[in-house]
mmCIF file with all atom_site columns, C-alpha atoms in Angstrom:
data_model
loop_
_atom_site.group_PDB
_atom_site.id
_atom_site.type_symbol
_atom_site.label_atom_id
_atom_site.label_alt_id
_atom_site.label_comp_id
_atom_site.label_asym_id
_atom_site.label_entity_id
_atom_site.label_seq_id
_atom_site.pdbx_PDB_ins_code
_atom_site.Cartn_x
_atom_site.Cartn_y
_atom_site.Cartn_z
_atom_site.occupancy
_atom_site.B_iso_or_equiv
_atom_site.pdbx_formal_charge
_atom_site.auth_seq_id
_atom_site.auth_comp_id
_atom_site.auth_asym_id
_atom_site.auth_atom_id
_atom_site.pdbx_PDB_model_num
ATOM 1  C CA . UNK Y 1 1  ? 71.379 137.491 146.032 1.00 0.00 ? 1  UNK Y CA 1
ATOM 2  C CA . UNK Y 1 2  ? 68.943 138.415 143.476 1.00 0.00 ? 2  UNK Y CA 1
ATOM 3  C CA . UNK Y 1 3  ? 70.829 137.260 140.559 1.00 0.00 ? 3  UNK Y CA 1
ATOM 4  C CA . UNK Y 1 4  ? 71.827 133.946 142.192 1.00 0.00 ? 4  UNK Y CA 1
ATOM 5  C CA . UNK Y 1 5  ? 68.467 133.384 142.824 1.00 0.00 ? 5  UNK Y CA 1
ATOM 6  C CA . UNK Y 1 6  ? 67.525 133.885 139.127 1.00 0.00 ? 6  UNK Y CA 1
ATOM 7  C CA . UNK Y 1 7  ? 65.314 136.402 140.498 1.00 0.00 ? 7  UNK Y CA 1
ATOM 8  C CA . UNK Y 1 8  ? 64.663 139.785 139.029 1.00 0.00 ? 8  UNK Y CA 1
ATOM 9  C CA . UNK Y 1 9  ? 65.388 142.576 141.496 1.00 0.00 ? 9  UNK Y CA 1
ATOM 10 C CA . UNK Y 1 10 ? 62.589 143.839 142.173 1.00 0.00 ? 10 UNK Y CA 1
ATOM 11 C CA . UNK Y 1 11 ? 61.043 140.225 142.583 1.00 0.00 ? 11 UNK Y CA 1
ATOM 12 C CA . UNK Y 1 12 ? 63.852 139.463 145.285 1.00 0.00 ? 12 UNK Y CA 1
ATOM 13 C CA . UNK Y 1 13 ? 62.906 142.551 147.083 1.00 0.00 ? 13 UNK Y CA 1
ATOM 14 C CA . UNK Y 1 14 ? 59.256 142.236 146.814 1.00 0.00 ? 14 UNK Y CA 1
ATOM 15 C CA . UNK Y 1 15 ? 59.732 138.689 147.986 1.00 0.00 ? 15 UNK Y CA 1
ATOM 16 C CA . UNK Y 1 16 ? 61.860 139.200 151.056 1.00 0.00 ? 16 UNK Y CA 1
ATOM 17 C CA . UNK Y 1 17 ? 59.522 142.543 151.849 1.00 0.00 ? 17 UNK Y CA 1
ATOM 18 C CA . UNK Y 1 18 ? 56.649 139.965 152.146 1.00 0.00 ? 18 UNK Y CA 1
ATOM 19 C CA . UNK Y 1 19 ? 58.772 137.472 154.662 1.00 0.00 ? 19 UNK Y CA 1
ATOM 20 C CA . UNK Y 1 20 ? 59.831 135.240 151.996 1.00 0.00 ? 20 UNK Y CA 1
ATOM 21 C CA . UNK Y 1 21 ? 61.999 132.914 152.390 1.00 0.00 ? 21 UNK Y CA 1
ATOM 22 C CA . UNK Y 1 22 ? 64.278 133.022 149.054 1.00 0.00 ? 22 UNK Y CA 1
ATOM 23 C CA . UNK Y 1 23 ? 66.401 129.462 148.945 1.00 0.00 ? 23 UNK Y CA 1
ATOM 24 C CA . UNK Y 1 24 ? 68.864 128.956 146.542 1.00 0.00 ? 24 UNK Y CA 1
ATOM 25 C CA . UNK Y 1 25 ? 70.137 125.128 146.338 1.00 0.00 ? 25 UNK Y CA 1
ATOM 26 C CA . UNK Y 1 26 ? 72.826 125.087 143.853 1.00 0.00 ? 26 UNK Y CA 1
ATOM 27 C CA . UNK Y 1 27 ? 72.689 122.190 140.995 1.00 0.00 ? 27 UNK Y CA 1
ATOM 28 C CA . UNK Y 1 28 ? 68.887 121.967 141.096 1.00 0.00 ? 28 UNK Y CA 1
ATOM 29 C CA . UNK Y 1 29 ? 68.366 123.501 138.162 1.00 0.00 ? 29 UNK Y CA 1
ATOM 30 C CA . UNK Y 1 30 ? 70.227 121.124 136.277 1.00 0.00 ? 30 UNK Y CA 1
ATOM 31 C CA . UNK Y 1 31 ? 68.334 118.106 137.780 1.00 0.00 ? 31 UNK Y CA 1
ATOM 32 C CA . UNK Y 1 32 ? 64.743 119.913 137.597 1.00 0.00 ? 32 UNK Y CA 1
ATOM 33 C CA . UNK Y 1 33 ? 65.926 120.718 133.487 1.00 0.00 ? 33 UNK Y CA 1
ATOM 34 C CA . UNK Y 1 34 ? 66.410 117.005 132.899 1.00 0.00 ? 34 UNK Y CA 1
ATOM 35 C CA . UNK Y 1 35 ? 63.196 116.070 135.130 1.00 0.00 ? 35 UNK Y CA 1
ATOM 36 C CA . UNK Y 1 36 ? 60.757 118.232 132.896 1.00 0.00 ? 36 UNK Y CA 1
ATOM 37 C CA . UNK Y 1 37 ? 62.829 116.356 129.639 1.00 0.00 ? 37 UNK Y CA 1
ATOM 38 C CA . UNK Y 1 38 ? 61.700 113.087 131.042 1.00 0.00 ? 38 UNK Y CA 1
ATOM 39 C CA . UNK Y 1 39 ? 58.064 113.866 131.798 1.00 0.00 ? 39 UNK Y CA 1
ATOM 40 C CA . UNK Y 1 40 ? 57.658 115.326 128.226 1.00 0.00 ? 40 UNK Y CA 1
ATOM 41 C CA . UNK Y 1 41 ? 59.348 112.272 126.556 1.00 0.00 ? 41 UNK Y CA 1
ATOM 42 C CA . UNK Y 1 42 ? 56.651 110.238 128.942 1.00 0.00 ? 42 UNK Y CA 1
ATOM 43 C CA . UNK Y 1 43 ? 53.959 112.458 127.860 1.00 0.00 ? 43 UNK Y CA 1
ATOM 44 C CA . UNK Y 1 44 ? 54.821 111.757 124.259 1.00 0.00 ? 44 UNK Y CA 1
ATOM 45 C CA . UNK Y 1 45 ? 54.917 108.231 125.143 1.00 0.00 ? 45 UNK Y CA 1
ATOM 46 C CA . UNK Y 1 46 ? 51.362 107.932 126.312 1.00 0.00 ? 46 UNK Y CA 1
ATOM 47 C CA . UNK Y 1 47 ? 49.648 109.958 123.298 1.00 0.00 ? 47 UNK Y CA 1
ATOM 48 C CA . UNK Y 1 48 ? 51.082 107.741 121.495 1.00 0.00 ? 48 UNK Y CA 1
ATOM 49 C CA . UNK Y 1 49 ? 49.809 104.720 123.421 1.00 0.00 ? 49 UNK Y CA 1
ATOM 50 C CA . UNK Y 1 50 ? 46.405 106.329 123.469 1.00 0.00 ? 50 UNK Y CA 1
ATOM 51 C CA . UNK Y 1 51 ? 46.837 107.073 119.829 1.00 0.00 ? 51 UNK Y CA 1
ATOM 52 C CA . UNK Y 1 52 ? 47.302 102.638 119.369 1.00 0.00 ? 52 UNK Y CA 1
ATOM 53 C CA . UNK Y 1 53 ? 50.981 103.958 117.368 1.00 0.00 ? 53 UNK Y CA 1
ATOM 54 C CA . UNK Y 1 54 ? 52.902 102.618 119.901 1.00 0.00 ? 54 UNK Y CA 1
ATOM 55 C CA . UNK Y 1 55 ? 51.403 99.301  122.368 1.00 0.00 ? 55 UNK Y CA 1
ATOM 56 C CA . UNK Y 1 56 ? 55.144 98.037  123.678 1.00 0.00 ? 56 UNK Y CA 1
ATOM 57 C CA . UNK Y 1 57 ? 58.056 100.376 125.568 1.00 0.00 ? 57 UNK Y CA 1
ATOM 58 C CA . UNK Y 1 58 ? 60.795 98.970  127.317 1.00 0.00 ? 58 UNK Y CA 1
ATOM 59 C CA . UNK Y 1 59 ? 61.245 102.058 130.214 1.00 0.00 ? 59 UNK Y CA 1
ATOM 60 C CA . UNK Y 1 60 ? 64.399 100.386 131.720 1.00 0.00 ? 60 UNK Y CA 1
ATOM 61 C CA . UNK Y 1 61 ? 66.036 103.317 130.836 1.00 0.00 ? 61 UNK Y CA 1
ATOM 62 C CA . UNK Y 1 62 ? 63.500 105.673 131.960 1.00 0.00 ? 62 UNK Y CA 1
ATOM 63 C CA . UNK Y 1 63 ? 64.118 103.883 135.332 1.00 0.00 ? 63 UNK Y CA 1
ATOM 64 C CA . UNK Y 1 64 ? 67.520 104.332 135.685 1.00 0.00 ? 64 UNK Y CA 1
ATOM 65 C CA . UNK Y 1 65 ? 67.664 107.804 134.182 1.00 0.00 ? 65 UNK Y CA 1
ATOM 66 C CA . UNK Y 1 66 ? 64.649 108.953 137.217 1.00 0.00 ? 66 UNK Y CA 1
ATOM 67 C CA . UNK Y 1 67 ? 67.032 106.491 140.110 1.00 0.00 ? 67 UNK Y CA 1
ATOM 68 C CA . UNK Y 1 68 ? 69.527 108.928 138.802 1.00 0.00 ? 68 UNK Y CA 1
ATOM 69 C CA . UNK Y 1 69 ? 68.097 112.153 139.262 1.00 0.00 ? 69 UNK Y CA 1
ATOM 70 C CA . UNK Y 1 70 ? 66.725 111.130 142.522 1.00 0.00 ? 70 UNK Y CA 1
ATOM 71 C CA . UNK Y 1 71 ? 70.037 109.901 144.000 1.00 0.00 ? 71 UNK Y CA 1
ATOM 72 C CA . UNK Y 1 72 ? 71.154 113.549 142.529 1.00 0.00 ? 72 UNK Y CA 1
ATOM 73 C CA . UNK Y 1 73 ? 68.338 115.494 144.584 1.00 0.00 ? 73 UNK Y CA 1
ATOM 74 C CA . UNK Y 1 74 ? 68.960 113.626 147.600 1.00 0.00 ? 74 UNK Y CA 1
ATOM 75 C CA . UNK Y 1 75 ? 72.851 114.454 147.454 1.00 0.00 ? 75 UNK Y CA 1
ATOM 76 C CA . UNK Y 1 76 ? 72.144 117.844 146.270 1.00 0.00 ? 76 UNK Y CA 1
ATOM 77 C CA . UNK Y 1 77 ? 69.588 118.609 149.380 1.00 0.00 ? 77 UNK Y CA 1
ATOM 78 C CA . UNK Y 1 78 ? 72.454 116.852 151.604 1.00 0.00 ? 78 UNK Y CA 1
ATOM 79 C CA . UNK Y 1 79 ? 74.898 118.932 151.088 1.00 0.00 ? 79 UNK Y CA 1
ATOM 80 C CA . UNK Y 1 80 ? 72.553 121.664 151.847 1.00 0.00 ? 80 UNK Y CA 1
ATOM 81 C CA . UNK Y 1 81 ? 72.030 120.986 155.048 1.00 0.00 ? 81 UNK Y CA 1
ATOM 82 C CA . UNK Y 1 82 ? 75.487 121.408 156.419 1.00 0.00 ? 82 UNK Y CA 1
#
């Protein structure tokens, strides 16, 4: 259980020791990795704005990409709950 949590041993047991609860949903790690990759690229977005090097950004994609992810967590957390 450790290892499919991604935990260390020792941080499993101290963890369930301590009443823990230790939930692994499978495929939200891949969603959460391209998350974080989207909130960077928006980060770098907004310097940039700040910085007056960019003043126009067409996020259409950005949209879709985040509807995508979200329709991905929702079926993810679904199928969890059977």
């Amino acid at each position: 259980m450790a290892k499919r949590s991604g935990m260390s041993m020792s941080d499993y047991v101290t963890a369930c020791c301590l009443g823990k609860q230790v939930v692994v949903i499978d495929g939200l790690k891949e969603v959460l990795k391209e998350l974080k990759s989207m909130g960077r690229n928006l980060n770098q977005l907004v310097t940039l704005a700040h910085m007056g090097r960019v003043t126009v950004v067409n996020l259409d994609g950005v949209r879709q990409a985040f509807s995508e992810l979200c329709t991905a967590v929702r079926l993810i957390l679904e199928r969890r709950r059977w």
